[in-house]
Short mmCIF file of C-alpha atoms in Angstrom, two decimals:
data_model
loop_
_atom_site.label_atom_id
_atom_site.label_comp_id
_atom_site.label_asym_id
_atom_site.label_seq_id
_atom_site.Cartn_x
_atom_site.Cartn_y
_atom_site.Cartn_z
CA MET A 150 81.25 128.34 66.67
CA ARG A 151 84.60 127.62 68.29
CA VAL A 152 85.06 124.06 69.59
CA ILE A 153 87.61 123.21 72.33
CA ALA A 154 88.24 119.61 73.44
CA LEU A 155 89.93 118.95 76.78
CA GLU A 156 90.68 115.24 77.23
CA GLU A 157 92.71 114.45 74.12
CA ALA A 158 95.54 111.95 74.38
CA PHE A 159 99.02 111.49 72.99
CA LEU A 160 101.72 108.85 73.54
CA HIS A 161 105.44 109.58 73.87
CA HIS A 162 107.79 106.95 72.43
CA LYS A 163 109.91 106.65 75.60
CA LEU A 164 106.92 105.72 77.72
CA ARG A 165 105.57 103.41 75.04
CA ALA A 166 108.81 101.45 75.38
CA LEU A 167 108.17 101.01 79.13
CA TYR A 168 104.55 99.85 78.97
CA SER A 169 103.57 96.18 78.88
CA PRO A 170 103.37 94.48 75.46
CA ALA A 171 99.66 93.79 75.96
CA TYR A 172 98.94 97.45 76.68
CA VAL A 173 101.05 98.61 73.75
CA ARG A 174 99.10 96.30 71.43
CA LEU A 175 95.91 97.93 72.64
CA LEU A 176 97.29 101.43 72.10
CA ASP A 177 98.59 100.51 68.67
CA MET A 178 95.06 99.70 67.53
CA VAL A 179 94.50 103.41 66.94
CA GLY A 180 97.58 103.58 64.73
CA ASP A 181 99.68 106.74 64.75
CA ARG A 182 96.81 108.92 65.94
CA LEU A 183 98.23 108.73 69.48
CA THR A 184 101.81 109.53 68.57
CA ASN A 185 101.16 112.26 66.00
CA VAL A 186 101.00 115.77 67.42
CA GLY A 187 101.20 117.72 64.19
CA GLN A 188 99.61 118.18 60.81
CA ASP A 189 97.90 114.79 60.63
CA ARG A 190 96.14 115.41 63.95
CA ILE A 191 95.19 118.91 62.85
CA ARG A 192 93.72 117.59 59.61
CA ARG A 193 91.54 115.22 61.62
CA MET A 194 90.48 118.10 63.86
CA ASP A 195 89.64 120.24 60.84
CA ALA A 196 87.65 117.43 59.25
CA ALA A 197 85.47 117.06 62.34
CA GLY A 198 85.26 120.75 63.23
CA ILE A 199 87.51 121.05 66.30
CA ASP A 200 89.54 124.22 66.78
CA LEU A 201 91.72 123.42 69.82
CA GLN A 202 92.78 120.28 71.65
CA VAL A 203 94.17 120.35 75.19
CA LEU A 204 96.63 117.47 75.08
CA SER A 205 97.64 115.09 77.86
CA HIS A 206 99.66 111.90 77.95
CA VAL A 207 97.72 108.64 77.81
CA GLN A 208 97.27 106.86 81.16
CA PRO A 209 99.05 105.84 83.32
CA GLY A 210 101.67 108.41 82.33
CA VAL A 211 104.68 108.01 84.63
CA GLN A 212 102.68 107.11 87.74
CA ALA A 213 103.54 103.40 87.66
CA LEU A 214 107.31 104.00 87.44
CA GLU A 215 110.08 104.25 90.03
CA CYS A 216 110.24 107.76 91.51
CA ASP A 217 113.52 109.07 90.04
CA LEU A 218 112.64 107.79 86.58
CA ALA A 219 109.17 109.35 86.82
CA ILE A 220 110.67 112.73 87.73
CA ARG A 221 113.10 112.64 84.80
CA LEU A 222 110.63 111.41 82.20
CA SER A 223 107.86 113.78 83.22
CA ARG A 224 110.18 116.72 82.57
CA GLU A 225 111.33 115.27 79.29
CA VAL A 226 107.83 114.54 78.01
CA ASN A 227 106.50 117.92 79.15
CA ASP A 228 109.39 119.64 77.35
CA TRP A 229 108.56 117.66 74.22
CA LEU A 230 104.88 118.58 74.42
CA ALA A 231 105.71 122.25 74.95
CA GLU A 232 107.85 122.20 71.82
CA ARG A 233 105.01 120.65 69.80
CA ILE A 234 102.51 123.20 71.13
CA SER A 235 104.87 126.06 70.23
CA GLN A 236 104.68 124.97 66.60
CA TYR A 237 100.85 125.08 66.60
CA PRO A 238 99.91 127.48 69.43
CA THR A 239 96.40 128.19 68.09
CA ARG A 240 95.53 124.50 67.78
CA PHE A 241 97.07 122.83 70.83
CA ALA A 242 97.38 123.49 74.56
CA GLY A 243 98.68 121.17 77.26
CA PHE A 244 98.08 119.54 80.62
CA ALA A 245 101.29 118.65 82.46
CA MET A 246 102.21 115.09 83.36
CA LEU A 247 103.35 115.00 87.00
CA PRO A 248 105.62 112.60 88.96
CA MET A 249 103.05 111.95 91.68
CA GLN A 250 105.42 109.58 93.50
CA SER A 251 107.02 112.77 94.87
CA PRO A 252 104.36 115.42 95.60
CA ALA A 253 106.96 118.16 96.13
CA ASP A 254 108.54 117.46 92.74
CA ALA A 255 105.08 117.20 91.18
CA ALA A 256 104.15 120.65 92.51
CA ASP A 257 107.39 122.10 91.17
CA GLU A 258 106.82 120.51 87.78
CA LEU A 259 103.30 121.91 87.66
CA GLU A 260 104.63 125.40 88.36
CA ARG A 261 107.45 125.02 85.83
CA THR A 262 105.15 123.95 83.01
CA VAL A 263 102.56 126.64 83.75
CA THR A 264 104.97 129.54 84.17
CA GLN A 265 107.48 128.59 81.44
CA PHE A 266 105.26 126.95 78.85
CA GLY A 267 101.78 128.26 79.56
CA PHE A 268 100.32 124.81 80.30
CA LYS A 269 96.71 124.96 81.45
CA GLY A 270 96.97 122.65 84.44
CA ALA A 271 97.79 119.01 84.97
CA LEU A 272 96.19 115.64 84.36
CA ILE A 273 96.59 112.99 87.07
CA ASN A 274 95.73 109.36 86.37
CA GLY A 275 93.85 108.38 89.51
CA HIS A 276 95.79 106.74 92.31
CA THR A 277 99.58 106.44 92.26
CA GLN A 278 100.57 102.90 93.16
CA GLY A 279 97.69 102.69 95.63
CA ARG A 280 98.04 106.20 97.05
CA TYR A 281 94.95 108.40 96.59
CA LEU A 282 94.74 112.16 96.41
CA ASP A 283 92.95 112.55 99.76
CA GLU A 284 96.25 111.67 101.49
CA GLU A 285 97.74 114.70 103.23
CA SER A 286 101.06 114.11 101.45
CA PHE A 287 99.53 115.42 98.19
CA ALA A 288 98.71 118.82 99.71
CA PRO A 289 101.62 120.62 97.99
CA ILE A 290 100.08 119.89 94.58
CA PHE A 291 96.70 121.36 95.50
CA GLU A 292 98.29 124.34 97.19
CA ARG A 293 100.34 125.07 94.08
CA ALA A 294 97.42 124.54 91.69
CA GLN A 295 95.31 127.01 93.66
CA ALA A 296 98.13 129.56 93.71
CA LEU A 297 98.64 129.21 89.95
CA ASP A 298 94.85 129.24 89.33
CA VAL A 299 94.96 126.11 87.16
CA PRO A 300 92.78 122.98 87.36
CA ILE A 301 93.73 119.39 88.11
CA TYR A 302 92.10 116.87 85.76
CA ILE A 303 91.58 113.46 87.40
CA HIS A 304 91.61 110.79 84.72
CA PRO A 305 90.71 107.11 85.23
CA THR A 306 93.27 104.41 85.70
CA ASP A 307 93.03 100.75 86.67
CA PRO A 308 91.86 100.22 90.26
CA PRO A 309 94.18 98.51 92.75
CA GLN A 310 94.92 94.85 92.06
CA SER A 311 92.72 93.66 94.93
CA ILE A 312 89.71 95.31 93.28
CA ILE A 313 90.64 93.88 89.89
CA ASP A 314 90.91 90.39 91.37
CA THR A 315 87.54 90.71 93.06
CA TYR A 316 85.47 92.20 90.26
CA TYR A 317 87.26 92.26 86.92
CA LYS A 318 89.85 89.50 86.60
CA ASP A 319 87.63 87.59 84.15
CA SER A 320 86.30 90.68 82.36
CA PRO A 321 88.83 93.38 81.43
CA ALA A 322 86.22 95.03 79.22
CA MET A 323 83.97 95.46 82.25
CA MET A 324 86.82 97.14 84.13
CA GLN A 325 87.33 99.76 81.42
CA SER A 326 83.66 100.32 80.63
CA TRP A 327 82.36 100.36 84.22
CA GLY A 328 85.21 100.01 86.69
CA TRP A 329 87.07 103.11 85.58
CA GLN A 330 84.02 105.29 86.20
CA VAL A 331 83.32 103.77 89.62
CA GLU A 332 86.99 104.13 90.55
CA THR A 333 87.26 107.76 89.47
CA GLY A 334 83.92 108.83 90.87
CA THR A 335 84.79 107.25 94.23
CA HIS A 336 88.21 108.91 94.15
CA LEU A 337 86.60 112.33 93.68
CA LEU A 338 84.11 111.73 96.50
CA LYS A 339 86.97 110.67 98.81
CA LEU A 340 88.83 113.84 97.91
CA ILE A 341 85.81 116.09 98.55
CA SER A 342 84.93 114.42 101.86
CA SER A 343 88.52 114.88 103.07
CA GLY A 344 87.88 118.64 103.15
CA VAL A 345 90.22 119.57 100.30
CA PHE A 346 87.95 122.37 99.08
CA ASP A 347 87.70 123.84 102.58
CA ARG A 348 91.48 124.00 102.76
CA TYR A 349 91.78 125.20 99.14
CA PRO A 350 88.50 126.98 98.33
CA ARG A 351 89.68 128.22 94.91
CA LEU A 352 90.93 124.80 93.76
CA LYS A 353 89.40 123.52 90.52
CA ILE A 354 89.04 119.79 89.77
CA ILE A 355 87.91 118.36 86.42
CA VAL A 356 86.71 114.83 85.74
CA GLY A 357 85.62 113.37 82.42
CA HIS A 358 83.06 110.90 81.07
CA MET A 359 80.06 113.07 81.99
CA GLY A 360 81.07 113.22 85.65
CA GLU A 361 82.13 109.61 86.31
CA LEU A 362 78.60 108.54 87.42
CA ILE A 363 78.28 111.28 90.05
CA PRO A 364 75.61 113.55 88.45
CA PHE A 365 73.09 110.69 88.24
CA THR A 366 73.60 109.74 91.91
CA LEU A 367 74.37 113.23 93.26
CA LYS A 368 71.12 113.89 95.12
CA ARG A 369 71.18 110.47 96.78
CA VAL A 370 74.81 110.76 97.89
CA ASN A 371 74.35 114.38 98.96
CA ALA A 372 71.28 113.51 101.03
CA ALA A 373 72.98 110.53 102.68
CA ILE A 374 76.09 112.51 103.63
CA THR A 375 74.17 115.49 105.00
CA MET A 376 71.25 113.57 106.55
CA GLY A 377 70.51 115.17 109.90
CA ASN A 378 73.96 116.76 109.61
CA TRP A 379 75.41 113.84 111.59
CA LEU A 380 77.23 112.20 108.69
CA LEU A 381 78.59 115.57 107.60
CA LYS A 382 80.16 115.98 111.04
CA GLU A 383 81.99 112.69 110.54
CA GLN A 384 83.79 114.06 107.48
CA LYS A 385 86.99 115.66 108.68
CA GLY A 386 87.21 119.21 107.40
CA MET A 387 84.14 118.95 105.15
CA GLN A 388 82.06 122.01 106.14
CA LYS A 389 79.49 122.18 103.32
CA SER A 390 77.25 119.81 101.43
CA LEU A 391 78.58 117.69 98.58
CA LEU A 392 76.31 119.60 96.21
CA CYS A 393 77.96 122.91 97.15
CA TYR A 394 81.43 121.62 96.32
CA MET A 395 80.32 119.98 93.08
CA ARG A 396 78.87 123.25 91.82
CA ALA A 397 81.62 125.54 93.10
CA ASN A 398 84.83 123.56 92.51
CA VAL A 399 84.18 120.61 90.19
CA PHE A 400 83.85 120.63 86.41
CA ILE A 401 83.02 117.70 84.19
CA THR A 402 83.59 116.96 80.51
CA THR A 403 81.73 114.96 77.90
CA SER A 404 84.77 112.87 76.98
CA GLY A 405 83.70 109.63 75.29
CA PHE A 406 80.13 110.07 76.57
CA PHE A 407 77.92 111.35 73.79
CA ASP A 408 74.50 110.72 75.27
CA GLN A 409 71.86 113.46 75.30
CA ALA A 410 69.99 112.12 78.35
CA ALA A 411 73.22 112.00 80.37
CA LEU A 412 74.04 115.56 79.30
CA GLN A 413 70.62 116.77 80.40
CA CYS A 414 71.13 115.08 83.78
CA ALA A 415 74.57 116.68 84.22
CA VAL A 416 73.31 120.14 83.31
CA ALA A 417 70.31 119.79 85.64
CA GLU A 418 72.48 118.75 88.60
CA LEU A 419 75.62 120.87 88.11
CA GLY A 420 74.54 123.69 85.80
CA ILE A 421 75.74 124.34 82.27
CA ASP A 422 78.67 126.45 83.52
CA ASN A 423 80.28 123.30 84.99
CA VAL A 424 80.12 121.14 81.84
CA LEU A 425 82.84 121.28 79.17
CA PHE A 426 83.14 119.57 75.81
CA SER A 427 85.69 116.79 75.22
CA VAL A 428 86.08 113.87 72.83
CA ASP A 429 88.75 111.53 74.31
CA ASP A 430 90.54 111.45 70.97
CA PRO A 431 91.75 109.08 69.57
CA PHE A 432 89.69 106.60 71.62
CA GLY A 433 86.56 108.67 71.15
CA ASP A 434 85.33 109.74 67.73
CA ASN A 435 85.81 113.42 66.84
CA PHE A 436 82.92 113.29 64.37
CA GLU A 437 80.55 111.66 66.84
CA GLY A 438 81.54 114.16 69.52
CA VAL A 439 80.96 117.25 67.38
CA ASP A 440 77.68 115.84 66.04
CA PHE A 441 76.57 115.28 69.66
CA LEU A 442 77.50 118.87 70.49
CA ARG A 443 75.59 120.35 67.57
CA LYS A 444 72.46 118.26 68.28
CA ALA A 445 72.42 118.90 72.03
CA GLN A 446 69.08 120.20 73.27
CA LEU A 447 70.52 123.48 74.49
CA SER A 448 69.99 127.15 73.76
CA ASN A 449 72.57 128.74 71.47
CA GLU A 450 74.08 130.50 74.47
CA ASP A 451 74.40 127.28 76.46
CA ARG A 452 75.77 125.39 73.43
CA GLU A 453 78.54 127.99 73.15
CA LYS A 454 79.30 127.57 76.85
CA LEU A 455 79.63 123.82 76.38
CA ALA A 456 81.64 124.13 73.17
CA TYR A 457 84.22 126.69 74.23
CA ARG A 458 83.21 129.48 76.61
CA ASN A 459 83.46 127.36 79.76
CA ALA A 460 86.86 126.04 78.69
CA GLU A 461 88.10 129.56 78.01
CA ARG A 462 87.03 130.59 81.52
CA VAL A 463 88.21 127.54 83.49
CA LEU A 464 91.54 127.19 81.66
CA ARG A 465 92.04 130.93 81.13
CA LEU A 466 92.39 130.41 77.40
CA SER A 467 92.49 133.43 75.13
CA SER A 468 89.24 134.07 73.28
CA ALA A 469 89.34 133.61 69.52
CA THR A 470 87.57 136.22 67.44
CA HIS A 471 87.51 133.81 64.52
CA SER A 472 88.16 130.15 63.96
CA GLN A 473 91.75 129.05 63.41
CA ARG A 474 90.43 125.92 61.79
CA GLY A 475 91.50 125.22 58.23
CA SER A 476 89.16 124.21 55.48
CA SER A 477 88.83 120.48 54.91
CA HIS A 478 88.27 118.63 51.68
CA SER A 479 85.09 116.59 51.90
CA PHE A 480 86.87 113.42 50.78
CA PHE A 481 89.40 113.71 53.63
CA SER A 482 86.55 114.24 56.09
CA PHE A 483 84.81 111.11 54.79
CA LYS A 484 88.04 109.08 54.88
CA ALA A 485 88.91 110.24 58.41
CA ASN A 486 85.44 109.39 59.64
CA ILE A 487 85.61 105.87 58.20
CA LYS A 488 89.07 105.27 59.71
CA ALA A 489 87.86 106.43 63.13
CA LYS A 490 84.89 104.07 63.03
CA MET A 491 87.07 101.13 61.93
CA ALA A 492 89.55 101.79 64.75
CA ARG A 493 86.72 101.94 67.26
CA MET A 494 85.35 98.61 66.04
CA MET A 495 88.81 97.00 66.30
CA LEU A 496 89.26 98.26 69.87
CA SER A 497 85.86 96.88 70.84
CA PHE A 498 86.77 93.50 69.37
CA LEU A 499 90.11 93.44 71.19
CA VAL A 500 88.68 93.98 74.67
CA ARG A 501 85.93 91.36 74.32
#
């Protein structure tokens, strides 16, 4: 069975040099697994049983930078990623990093990377210096994504400083473990209620982490918004129920969320066709992710949809008649698994 993972991170050295020392120390806890986009990463994929990774730059990308610098570095990093993918085209694909400070330039960069390099969409790290995607100024990006028929992946980032000060200033671990999901789920709900899918009915949005809390609360939120139809009328441009948009335009991944009960909830609320496999490598464990996939309480047909068929459809990836995965020596598989678990333990210790 082919296995495609969608939310898999890398780190470019020029952006590493611009991030805060504290953040770099956190990223460095996973060693060179973030910076390597080559044979070492492929050996780890082979050991766990992953055929293709869709790569994206670790958050916050260029979204915290000054506009002109963000435009320049996004092009440079996307060019670098395209060159790496060209060396291993059956093992890697890419999501573009966009300079969201300038929506017009971001739309142009999305088109450039899709048409020139075959990128499969873009990954956006939440808000951009306090500006959220429901603002009308971001319309060019959605218009271009719909025209190109590629998805936008909304990835978590730190909430605005006022939220951090209120809820998380004494508990950074709570911000990453809980706050990121609340932030991203709320961002998606704001975007839907703004009427974005009425203006762009073929737009596709992806979120990770088993739907950023939304599947579990979907019926409650849907009922509240549509109650008596009066709340729905208050939503500018939103013509359908939340449930309709979630099933027609939104896709979720399993990134870093390997829980069978949560998967069953997501499938029940959204349908198996809207759920895609991801690991969140190197912060998630490839072995744990693939084991979760193989043990999922799904039919063989639905397991294949989760593993690769949905990704092939949503990202318009070519179907593979056979696995491109190389054979892996059992000792390497054991060693890679142990290293992944040790790195995970070190990260947990650091954020306590």
